[in-house]
PDB file of N, CA, C and O in Angstrom:
ATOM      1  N   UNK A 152      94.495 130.048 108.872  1.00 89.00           N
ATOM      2  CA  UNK A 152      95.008 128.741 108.521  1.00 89.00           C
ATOM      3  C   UNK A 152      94.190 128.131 107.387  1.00 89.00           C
ATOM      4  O   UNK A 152      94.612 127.542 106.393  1.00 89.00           O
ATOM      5  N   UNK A 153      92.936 128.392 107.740  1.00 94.00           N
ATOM      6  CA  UNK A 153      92.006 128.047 106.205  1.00 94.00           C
ATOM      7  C   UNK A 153      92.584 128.691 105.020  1.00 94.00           C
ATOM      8  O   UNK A 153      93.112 127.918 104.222  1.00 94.00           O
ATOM      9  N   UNK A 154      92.594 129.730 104.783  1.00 95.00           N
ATOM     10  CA  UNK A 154      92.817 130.872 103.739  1.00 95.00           C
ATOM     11  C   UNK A 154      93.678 129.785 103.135  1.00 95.00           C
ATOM     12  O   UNK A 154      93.339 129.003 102.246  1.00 95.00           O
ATOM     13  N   UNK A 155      95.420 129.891 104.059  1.00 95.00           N
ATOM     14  CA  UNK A 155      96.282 128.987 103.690  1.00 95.00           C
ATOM     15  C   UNK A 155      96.068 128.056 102.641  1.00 95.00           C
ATOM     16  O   UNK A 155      96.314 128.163 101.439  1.00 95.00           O
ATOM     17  N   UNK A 156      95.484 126.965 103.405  1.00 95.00           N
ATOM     18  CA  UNK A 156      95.031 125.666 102.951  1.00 95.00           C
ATOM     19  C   UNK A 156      94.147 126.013 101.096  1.00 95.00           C
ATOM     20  O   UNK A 156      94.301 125.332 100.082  1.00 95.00           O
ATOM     21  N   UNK A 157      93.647 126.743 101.196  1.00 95.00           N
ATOM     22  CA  UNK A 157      92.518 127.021 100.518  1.00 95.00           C
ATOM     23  C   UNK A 157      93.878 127.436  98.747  1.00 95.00           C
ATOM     24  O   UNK A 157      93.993 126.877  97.657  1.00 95.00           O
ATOM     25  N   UNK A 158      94.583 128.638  99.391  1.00 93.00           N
ATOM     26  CA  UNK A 158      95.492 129.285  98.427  1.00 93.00           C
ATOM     27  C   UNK A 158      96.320 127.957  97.646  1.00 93.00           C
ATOM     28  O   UNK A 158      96.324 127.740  96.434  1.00 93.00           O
ATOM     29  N   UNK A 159      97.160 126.977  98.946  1.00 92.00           N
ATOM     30  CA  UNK A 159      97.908 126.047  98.336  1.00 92.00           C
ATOM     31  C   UNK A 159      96.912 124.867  97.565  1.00 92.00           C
ATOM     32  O   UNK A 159      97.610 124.067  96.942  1.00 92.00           O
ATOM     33  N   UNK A 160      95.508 124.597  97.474  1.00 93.00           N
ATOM     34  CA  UNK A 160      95.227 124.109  96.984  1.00 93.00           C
ATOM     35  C   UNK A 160      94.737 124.544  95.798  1.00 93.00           C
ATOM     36  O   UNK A 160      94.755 123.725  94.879  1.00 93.00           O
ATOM     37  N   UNK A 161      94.186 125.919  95.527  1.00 91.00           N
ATOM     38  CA  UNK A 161      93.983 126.675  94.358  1.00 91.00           C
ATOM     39  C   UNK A 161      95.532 126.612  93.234  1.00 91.00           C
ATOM     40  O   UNK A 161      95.568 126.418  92.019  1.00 91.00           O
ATOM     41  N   UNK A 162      96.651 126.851  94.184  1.00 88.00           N
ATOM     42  CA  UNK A 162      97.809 126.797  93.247  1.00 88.00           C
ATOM     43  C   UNK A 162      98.146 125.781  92.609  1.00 88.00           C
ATOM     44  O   UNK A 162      98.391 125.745  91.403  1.00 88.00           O
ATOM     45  N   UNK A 163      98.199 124.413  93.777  1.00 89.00           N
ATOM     46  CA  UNK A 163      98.599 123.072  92.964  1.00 89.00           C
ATOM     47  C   UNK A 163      97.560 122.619  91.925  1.00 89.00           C
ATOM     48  O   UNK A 163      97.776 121.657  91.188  1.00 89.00           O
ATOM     49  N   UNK A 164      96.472 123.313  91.889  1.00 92.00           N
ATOM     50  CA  UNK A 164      95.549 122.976  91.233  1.00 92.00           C
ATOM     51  C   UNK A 164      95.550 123.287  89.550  1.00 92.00           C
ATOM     52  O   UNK A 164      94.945 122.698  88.654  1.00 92.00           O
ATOM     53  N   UNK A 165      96.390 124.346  89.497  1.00 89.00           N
ATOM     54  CA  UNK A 165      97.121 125.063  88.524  1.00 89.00           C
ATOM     55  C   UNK A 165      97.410 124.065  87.492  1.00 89.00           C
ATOM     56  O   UNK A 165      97.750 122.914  87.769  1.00 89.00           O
ATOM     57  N   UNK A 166      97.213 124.707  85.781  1.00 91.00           N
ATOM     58  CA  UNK A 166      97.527 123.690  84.770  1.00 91.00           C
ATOM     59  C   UNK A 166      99.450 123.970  84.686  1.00 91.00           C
ATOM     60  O   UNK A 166      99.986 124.960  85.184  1.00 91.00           O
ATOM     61  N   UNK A 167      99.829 123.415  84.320  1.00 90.00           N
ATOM     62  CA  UNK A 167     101.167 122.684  84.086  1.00 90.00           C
ATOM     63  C   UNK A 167     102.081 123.576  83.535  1.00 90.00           C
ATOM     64  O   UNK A 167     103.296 123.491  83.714  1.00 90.00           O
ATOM     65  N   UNK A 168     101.266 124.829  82.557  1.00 92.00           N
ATOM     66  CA  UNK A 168     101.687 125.819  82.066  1.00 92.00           C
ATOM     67  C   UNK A 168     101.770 127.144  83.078  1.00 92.00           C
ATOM     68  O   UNK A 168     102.514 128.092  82.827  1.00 92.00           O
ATOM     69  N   UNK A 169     101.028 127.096  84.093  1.00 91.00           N
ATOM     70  CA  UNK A 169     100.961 128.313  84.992  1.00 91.00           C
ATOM     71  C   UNK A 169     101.590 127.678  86.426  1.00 91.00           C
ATOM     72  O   UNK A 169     101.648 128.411  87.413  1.00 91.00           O
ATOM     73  N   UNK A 170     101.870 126.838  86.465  1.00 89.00           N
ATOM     74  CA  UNK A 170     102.949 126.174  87.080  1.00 89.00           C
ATOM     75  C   UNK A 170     104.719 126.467  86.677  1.00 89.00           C
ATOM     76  O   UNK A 170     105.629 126.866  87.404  1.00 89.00           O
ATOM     77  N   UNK A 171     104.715 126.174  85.573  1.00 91.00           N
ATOM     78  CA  UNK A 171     106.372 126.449  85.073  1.00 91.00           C
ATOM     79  C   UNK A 171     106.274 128.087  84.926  1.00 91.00           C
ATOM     80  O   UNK A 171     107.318 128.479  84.405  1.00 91.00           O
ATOM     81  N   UNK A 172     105.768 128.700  85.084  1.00 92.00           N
ATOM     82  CA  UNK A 172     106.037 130.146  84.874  1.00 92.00           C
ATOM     83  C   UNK A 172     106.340 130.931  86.537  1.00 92.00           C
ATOM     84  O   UNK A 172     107.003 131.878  86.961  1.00 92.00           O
ATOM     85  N   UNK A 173     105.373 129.840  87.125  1.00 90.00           N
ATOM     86  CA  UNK A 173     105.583 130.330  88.529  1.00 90.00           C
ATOM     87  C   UNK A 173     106.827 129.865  89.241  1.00 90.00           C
ATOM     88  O   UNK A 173     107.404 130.467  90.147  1.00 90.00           O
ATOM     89  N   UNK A 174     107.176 128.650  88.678  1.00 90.00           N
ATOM     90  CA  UNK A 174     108.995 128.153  89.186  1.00 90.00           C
ATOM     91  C   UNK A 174     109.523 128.804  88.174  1.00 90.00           C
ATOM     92  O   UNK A 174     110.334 129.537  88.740  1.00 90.00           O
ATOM     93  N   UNK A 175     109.597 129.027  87.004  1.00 93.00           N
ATOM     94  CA  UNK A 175     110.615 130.276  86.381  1.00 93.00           C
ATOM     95  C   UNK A 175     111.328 131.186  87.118  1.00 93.00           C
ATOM     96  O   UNK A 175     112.542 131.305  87.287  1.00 93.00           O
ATOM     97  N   UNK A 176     109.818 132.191  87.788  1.00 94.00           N
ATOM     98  CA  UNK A 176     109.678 133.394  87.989  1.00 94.00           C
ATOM     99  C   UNK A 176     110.455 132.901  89.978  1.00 94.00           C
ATOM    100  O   UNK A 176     110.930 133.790  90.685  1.00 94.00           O
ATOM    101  N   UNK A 177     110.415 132.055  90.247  1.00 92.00           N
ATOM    102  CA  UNK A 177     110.936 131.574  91.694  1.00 92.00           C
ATOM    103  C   UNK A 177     112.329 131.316  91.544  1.00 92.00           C
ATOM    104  O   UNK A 177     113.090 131.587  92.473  1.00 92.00           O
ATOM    105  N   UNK A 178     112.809 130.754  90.335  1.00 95.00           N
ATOM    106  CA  UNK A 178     113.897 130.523  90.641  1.00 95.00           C
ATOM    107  C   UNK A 178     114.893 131.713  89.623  1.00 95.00           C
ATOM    108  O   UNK A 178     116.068 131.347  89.600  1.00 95.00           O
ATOM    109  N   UNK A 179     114.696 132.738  88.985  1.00 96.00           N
ATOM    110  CA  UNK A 179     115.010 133.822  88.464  1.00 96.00           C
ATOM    111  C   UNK A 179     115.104 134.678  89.881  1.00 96.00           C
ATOM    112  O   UNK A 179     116.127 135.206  90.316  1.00 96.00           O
ATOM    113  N   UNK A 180     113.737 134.689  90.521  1.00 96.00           N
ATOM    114  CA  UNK A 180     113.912 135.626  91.527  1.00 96.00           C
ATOM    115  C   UNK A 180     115.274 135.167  92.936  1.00 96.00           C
ATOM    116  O   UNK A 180     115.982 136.036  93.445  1.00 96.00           O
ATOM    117  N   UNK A 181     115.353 133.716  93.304  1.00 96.00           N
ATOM    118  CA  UNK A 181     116.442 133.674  94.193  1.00 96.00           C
ATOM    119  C   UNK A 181     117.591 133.567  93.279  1.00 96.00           C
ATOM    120  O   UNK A 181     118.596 133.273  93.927  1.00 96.00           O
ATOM    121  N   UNK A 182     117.848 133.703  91.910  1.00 96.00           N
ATOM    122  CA  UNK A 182     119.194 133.873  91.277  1.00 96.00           C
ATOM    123  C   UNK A 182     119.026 135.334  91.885  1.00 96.00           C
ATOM    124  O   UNK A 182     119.014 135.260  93.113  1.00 96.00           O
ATOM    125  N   UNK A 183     118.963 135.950  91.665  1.00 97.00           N
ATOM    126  CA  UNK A 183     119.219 137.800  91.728  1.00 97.00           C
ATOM    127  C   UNK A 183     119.076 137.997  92.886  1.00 97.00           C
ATOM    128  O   UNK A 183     119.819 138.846  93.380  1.00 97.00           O
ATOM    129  N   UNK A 184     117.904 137.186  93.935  1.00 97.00           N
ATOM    130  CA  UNK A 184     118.643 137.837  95.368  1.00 97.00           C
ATOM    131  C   UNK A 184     119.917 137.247  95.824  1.00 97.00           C
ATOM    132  O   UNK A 184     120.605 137.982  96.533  1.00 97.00           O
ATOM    133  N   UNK A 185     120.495 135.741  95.488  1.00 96.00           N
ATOM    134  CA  UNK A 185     121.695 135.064  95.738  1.00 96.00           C
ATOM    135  C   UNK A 185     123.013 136.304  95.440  1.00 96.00           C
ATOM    136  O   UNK A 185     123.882 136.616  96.254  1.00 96.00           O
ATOM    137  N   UNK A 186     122.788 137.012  93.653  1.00 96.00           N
ATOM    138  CA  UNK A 186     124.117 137.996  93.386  1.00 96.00           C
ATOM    139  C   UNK A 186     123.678 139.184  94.130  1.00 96.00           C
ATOM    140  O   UNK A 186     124.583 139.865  94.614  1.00 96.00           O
ATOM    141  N   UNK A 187     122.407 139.584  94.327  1.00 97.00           N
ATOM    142  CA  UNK A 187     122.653 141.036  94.945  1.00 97.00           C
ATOM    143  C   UNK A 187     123.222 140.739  96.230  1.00 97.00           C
ATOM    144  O   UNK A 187     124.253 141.351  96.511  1.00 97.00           O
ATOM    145  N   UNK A 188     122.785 139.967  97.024  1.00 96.00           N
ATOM    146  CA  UNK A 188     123.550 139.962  98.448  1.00 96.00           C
ATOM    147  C   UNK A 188     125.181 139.338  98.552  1.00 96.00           C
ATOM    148  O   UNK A 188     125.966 139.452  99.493  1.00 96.00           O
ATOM    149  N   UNK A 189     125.353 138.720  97.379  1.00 93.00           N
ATOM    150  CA  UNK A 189     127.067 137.892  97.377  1.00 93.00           C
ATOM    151  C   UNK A 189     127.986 139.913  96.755  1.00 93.00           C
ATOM    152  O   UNK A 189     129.081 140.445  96.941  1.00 93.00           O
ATOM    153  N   UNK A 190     126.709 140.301  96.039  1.00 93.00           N
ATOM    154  CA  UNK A 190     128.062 141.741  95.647  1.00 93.00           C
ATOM    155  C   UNK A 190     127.546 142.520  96.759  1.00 93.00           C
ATOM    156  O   UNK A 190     128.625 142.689  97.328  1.00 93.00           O
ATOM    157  N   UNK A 191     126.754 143.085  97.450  1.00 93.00           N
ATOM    158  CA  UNK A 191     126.603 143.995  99.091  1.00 93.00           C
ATOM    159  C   UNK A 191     127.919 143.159  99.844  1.00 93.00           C
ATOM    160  O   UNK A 191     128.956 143.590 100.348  1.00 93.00           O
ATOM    161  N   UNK A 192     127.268 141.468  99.644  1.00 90.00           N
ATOM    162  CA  UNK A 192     128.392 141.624 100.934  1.00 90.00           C
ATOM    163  C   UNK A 192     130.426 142.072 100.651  1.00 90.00           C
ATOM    164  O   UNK A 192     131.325 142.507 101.371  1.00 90.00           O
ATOM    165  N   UNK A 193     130.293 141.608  99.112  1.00 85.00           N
ATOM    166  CA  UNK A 193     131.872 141.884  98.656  1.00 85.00           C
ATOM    167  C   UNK A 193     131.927 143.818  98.732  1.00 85.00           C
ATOM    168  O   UNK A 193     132.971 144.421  98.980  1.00 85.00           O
ATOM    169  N   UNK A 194     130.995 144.302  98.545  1.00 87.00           N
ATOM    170  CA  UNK A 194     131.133 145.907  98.486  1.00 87.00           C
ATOM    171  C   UNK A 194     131.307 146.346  99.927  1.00 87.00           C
ATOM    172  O   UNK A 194     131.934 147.352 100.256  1.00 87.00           O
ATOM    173  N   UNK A 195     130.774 145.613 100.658  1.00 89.00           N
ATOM    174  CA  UNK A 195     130.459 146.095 102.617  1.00 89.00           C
ATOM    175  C   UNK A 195     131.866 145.674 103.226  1.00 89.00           C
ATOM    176  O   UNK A 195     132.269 146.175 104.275  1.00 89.00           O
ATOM    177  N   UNK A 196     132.584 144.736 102.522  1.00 85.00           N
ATOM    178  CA  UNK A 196     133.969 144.086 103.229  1.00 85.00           C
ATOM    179  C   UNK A 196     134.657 145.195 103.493  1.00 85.00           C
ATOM    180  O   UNK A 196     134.270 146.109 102.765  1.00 85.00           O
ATOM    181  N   UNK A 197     135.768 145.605 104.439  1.00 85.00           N
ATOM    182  CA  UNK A 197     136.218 146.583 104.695  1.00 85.00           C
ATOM    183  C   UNK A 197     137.745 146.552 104.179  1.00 85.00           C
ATOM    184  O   UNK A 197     138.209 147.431 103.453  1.00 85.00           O
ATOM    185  N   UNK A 198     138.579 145.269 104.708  1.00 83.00           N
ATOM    186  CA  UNK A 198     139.930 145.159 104.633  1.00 83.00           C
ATOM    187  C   UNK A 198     139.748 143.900 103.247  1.00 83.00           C
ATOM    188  O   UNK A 198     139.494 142.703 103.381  1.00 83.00           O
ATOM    189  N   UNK A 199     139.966 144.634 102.025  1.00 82.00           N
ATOM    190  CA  UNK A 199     140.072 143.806 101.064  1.00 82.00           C
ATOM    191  C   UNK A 199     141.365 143.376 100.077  1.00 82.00           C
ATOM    192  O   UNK A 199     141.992 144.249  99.477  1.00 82.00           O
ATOM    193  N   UNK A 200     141.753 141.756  99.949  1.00 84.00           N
ATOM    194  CA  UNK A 200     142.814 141.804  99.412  1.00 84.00           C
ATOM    195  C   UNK A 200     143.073 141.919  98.113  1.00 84.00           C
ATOM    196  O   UNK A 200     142.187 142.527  97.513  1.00 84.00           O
ATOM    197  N   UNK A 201     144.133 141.488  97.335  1.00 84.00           N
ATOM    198  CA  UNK A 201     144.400 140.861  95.888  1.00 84.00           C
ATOM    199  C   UNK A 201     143.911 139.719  95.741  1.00 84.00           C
ATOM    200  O   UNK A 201     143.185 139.237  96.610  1.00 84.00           O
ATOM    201  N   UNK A 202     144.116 139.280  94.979  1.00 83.00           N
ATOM    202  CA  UNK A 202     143.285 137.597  94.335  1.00 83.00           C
ATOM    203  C   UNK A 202     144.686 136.922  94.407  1.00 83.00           C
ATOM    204  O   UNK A 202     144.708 135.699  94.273  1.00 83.00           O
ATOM    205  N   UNK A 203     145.874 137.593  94.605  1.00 87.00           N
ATOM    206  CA  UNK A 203     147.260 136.877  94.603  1.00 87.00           C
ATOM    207  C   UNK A 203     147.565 136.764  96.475  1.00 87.00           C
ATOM    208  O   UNK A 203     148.398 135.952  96.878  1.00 87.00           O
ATOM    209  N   UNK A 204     146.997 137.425  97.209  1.00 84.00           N
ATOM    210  CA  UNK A 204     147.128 137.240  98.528  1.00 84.00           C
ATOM    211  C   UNK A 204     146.132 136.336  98.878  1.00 84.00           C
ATOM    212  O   UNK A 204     146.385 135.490  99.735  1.00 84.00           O
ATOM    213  N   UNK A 205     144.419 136.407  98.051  1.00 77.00           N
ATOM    214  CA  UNK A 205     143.462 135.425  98.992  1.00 77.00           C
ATOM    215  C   UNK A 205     143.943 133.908  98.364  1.00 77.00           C
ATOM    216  O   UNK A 205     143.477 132.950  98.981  1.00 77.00           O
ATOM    217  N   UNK A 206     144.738 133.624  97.318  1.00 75.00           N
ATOM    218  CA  UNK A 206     144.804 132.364  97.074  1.00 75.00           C
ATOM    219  C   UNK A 206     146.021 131.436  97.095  1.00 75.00           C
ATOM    220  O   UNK A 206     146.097 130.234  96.844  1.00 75.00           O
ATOM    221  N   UNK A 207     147.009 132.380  97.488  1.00 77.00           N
ATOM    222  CA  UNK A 207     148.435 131.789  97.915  1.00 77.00           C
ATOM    223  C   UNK A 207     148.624 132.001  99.344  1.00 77.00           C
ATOM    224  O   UNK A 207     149.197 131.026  99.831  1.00 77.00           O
ATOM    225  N   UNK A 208     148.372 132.867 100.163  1.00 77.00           N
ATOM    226  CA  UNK A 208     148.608 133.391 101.369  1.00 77.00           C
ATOM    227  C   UNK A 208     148.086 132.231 102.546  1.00 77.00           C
ATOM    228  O   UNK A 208     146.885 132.258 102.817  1.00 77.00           O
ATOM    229  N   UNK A 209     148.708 131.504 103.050  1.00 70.00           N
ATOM    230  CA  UNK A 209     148.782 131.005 103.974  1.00 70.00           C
ATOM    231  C   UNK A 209     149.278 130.901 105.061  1.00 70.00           C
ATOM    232  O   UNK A 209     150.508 130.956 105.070  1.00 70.00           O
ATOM    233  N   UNK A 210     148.667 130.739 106.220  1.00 72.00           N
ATOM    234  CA  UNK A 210     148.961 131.551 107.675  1.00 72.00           C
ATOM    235  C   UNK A 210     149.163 129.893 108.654  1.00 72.00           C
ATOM    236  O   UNK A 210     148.116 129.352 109.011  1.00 72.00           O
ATOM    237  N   UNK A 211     150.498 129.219 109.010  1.00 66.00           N
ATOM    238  CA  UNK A 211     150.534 128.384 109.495  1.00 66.00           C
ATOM    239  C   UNK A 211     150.267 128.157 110.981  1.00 66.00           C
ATOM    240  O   UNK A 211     151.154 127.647 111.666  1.00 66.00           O
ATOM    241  N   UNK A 212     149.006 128.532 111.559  1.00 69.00           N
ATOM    242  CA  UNK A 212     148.606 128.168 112.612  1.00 69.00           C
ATOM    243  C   UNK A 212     147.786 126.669 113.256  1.00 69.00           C
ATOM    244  O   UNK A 212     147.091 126.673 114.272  1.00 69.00           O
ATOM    245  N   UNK A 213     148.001 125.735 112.598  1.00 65.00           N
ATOM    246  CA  UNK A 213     147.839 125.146 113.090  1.00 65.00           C
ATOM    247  C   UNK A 213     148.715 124.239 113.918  1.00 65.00           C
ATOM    248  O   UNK A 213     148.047 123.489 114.631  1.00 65.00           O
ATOM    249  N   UNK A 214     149.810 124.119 114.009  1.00 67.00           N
ATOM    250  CA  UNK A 214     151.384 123.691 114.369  1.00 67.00           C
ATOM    251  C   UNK A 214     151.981 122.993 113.105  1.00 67.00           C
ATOM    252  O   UNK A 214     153.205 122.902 113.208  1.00 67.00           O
ATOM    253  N   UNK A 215     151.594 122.587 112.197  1.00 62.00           N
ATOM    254  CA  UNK A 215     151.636 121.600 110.776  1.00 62.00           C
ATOM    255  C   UNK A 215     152.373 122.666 109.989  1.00 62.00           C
ATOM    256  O   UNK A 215     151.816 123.562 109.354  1.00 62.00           O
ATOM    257  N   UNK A 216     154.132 122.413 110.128  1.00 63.00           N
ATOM    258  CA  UNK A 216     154.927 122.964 109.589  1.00 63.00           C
ATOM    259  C   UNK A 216     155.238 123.646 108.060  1.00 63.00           C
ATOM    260  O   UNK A 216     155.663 124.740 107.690  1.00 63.00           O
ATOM    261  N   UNK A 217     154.716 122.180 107.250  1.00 62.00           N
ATOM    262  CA  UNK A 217     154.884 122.277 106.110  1.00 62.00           C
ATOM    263  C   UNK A 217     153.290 123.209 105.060  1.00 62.00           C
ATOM    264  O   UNK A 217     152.244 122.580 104.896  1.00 62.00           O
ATOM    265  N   UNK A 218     153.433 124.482 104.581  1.00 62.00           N
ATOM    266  CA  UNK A 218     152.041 125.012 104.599  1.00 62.00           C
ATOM    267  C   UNK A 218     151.489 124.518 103.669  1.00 62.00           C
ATOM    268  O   UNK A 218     150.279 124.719 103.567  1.00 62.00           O
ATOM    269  N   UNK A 219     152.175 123.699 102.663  1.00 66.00           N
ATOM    270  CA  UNK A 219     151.657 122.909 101.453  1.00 66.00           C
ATOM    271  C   UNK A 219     150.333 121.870 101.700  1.00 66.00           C
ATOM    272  O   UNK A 219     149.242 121.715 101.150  1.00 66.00           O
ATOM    273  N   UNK A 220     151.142 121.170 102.983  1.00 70.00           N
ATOM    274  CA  UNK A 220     149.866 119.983 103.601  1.00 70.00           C
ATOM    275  C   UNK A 220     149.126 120.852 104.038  1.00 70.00           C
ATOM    276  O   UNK A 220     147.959 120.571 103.766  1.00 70.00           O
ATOM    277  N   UNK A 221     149.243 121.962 104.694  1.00 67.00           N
ATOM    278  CA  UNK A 221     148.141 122.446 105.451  1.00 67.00           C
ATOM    279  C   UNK A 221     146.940 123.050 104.423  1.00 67.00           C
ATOM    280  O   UNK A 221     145.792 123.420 104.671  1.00 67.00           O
ATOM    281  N   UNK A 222     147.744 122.984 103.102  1.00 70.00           N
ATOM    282  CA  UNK A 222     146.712 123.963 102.557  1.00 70.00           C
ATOM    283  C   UNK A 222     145.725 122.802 101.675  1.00 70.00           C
ATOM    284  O   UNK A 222     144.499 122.889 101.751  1.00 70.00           O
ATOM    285  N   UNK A 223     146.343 121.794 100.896  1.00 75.00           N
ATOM    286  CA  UNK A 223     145.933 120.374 100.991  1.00 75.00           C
ATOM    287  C   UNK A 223     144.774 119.992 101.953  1.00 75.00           C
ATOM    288  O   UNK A 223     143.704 119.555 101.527  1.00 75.00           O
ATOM    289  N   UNK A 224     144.997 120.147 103.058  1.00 75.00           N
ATOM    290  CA  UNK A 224     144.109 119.456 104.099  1.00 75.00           C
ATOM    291  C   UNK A 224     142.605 120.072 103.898  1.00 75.00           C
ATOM    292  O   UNK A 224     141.467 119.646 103.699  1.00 75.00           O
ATOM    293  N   UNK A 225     143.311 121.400 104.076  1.00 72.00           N
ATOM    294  CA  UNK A 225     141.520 122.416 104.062  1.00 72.00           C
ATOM    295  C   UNK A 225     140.750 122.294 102.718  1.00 72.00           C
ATOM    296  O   UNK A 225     139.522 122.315 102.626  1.00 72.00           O
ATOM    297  N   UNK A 226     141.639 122.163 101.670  1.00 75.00           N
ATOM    298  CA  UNK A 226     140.628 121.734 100.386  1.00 75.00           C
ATOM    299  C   UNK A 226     139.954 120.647 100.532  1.00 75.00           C
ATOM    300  O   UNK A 226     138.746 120.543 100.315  1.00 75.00           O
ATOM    301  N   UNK A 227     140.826 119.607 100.980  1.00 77.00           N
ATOM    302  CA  UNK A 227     140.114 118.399 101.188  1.00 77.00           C
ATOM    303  C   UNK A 227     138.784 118.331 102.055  1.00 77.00           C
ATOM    304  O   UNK A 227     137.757 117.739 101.722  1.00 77.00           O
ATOM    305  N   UNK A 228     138.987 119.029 103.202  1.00 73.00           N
ATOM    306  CA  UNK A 228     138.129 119.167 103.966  1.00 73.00           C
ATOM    307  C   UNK A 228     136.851 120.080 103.549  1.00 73.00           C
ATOM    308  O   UNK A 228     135.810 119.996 104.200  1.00 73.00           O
ATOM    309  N   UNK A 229     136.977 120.993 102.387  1.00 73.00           N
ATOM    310  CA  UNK A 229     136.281 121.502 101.685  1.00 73.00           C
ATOM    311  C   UNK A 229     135.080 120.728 101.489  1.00 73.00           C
ATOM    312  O   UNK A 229     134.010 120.576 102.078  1.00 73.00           O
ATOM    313  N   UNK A 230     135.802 120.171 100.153  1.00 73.00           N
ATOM    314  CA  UNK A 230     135.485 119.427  99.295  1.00 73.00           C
ATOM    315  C   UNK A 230     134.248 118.013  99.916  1.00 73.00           C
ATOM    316  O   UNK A 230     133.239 117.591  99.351  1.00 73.00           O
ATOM    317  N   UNK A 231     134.738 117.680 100.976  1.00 73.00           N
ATOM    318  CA  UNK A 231     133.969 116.555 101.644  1.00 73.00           C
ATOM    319  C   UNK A 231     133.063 117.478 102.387  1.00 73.00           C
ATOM    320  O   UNK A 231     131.915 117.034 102.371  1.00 73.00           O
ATOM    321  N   UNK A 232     133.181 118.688 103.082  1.00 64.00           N
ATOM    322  CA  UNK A 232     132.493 119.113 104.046  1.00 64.00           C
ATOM    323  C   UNK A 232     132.178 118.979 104.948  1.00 64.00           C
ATOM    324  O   UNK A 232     131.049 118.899 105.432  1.00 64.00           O
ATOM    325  N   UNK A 233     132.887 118.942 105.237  1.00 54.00           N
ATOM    326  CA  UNK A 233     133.516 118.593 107.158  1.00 54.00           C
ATOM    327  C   UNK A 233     134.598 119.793 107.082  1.00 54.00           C
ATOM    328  O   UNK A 233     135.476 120.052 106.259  1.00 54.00           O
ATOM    329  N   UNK A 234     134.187 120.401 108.241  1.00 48.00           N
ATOM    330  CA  UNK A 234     135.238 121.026 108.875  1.00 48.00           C
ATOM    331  C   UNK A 234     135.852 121.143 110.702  1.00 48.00           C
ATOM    332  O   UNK A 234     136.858 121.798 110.975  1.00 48.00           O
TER     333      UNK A 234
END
């Protein structure tokens, strides 16, 4: 727990220039793990559609007849984030 303490204070201690290289190098590194794991997981999918089935295709299960509102609703609900 010392060590710890000891490391984060050696770092913040850091001039301003060896600071921005180290958030560079932090946020370069979670860009590339964010795409390597978003393309594994699109390569690992098994049953994959068209881009004309994932974005028109709507499945009216909720009892809400009309699929226009239904599809309306879920953007909305997107969008606010709430689901």
């Amino acid at each position: 727990m010392a060590a710890l303490t000891v490391l984060t204070g050696v770092v913040n201690s850091l001039s301003t220039y060896w600071m921005e290289k180290m958030t560079k190098t932090y946020v370069i590194f979670h860009v590339l793990v964010l795409l390597s794991c978003s393309i594994a997981l699109l390569v690992m999918t098994k049953p994959k559609h068209d881009a004309h089935y994932v974005f028109t295709h709507v499945e009216a299960t909720s009892g809400w007849s009309p699929c226009r509102i239904q599809f309306l609703v879920r953007i909305s609900l997107c969008l606010v984030d709430n689901d």
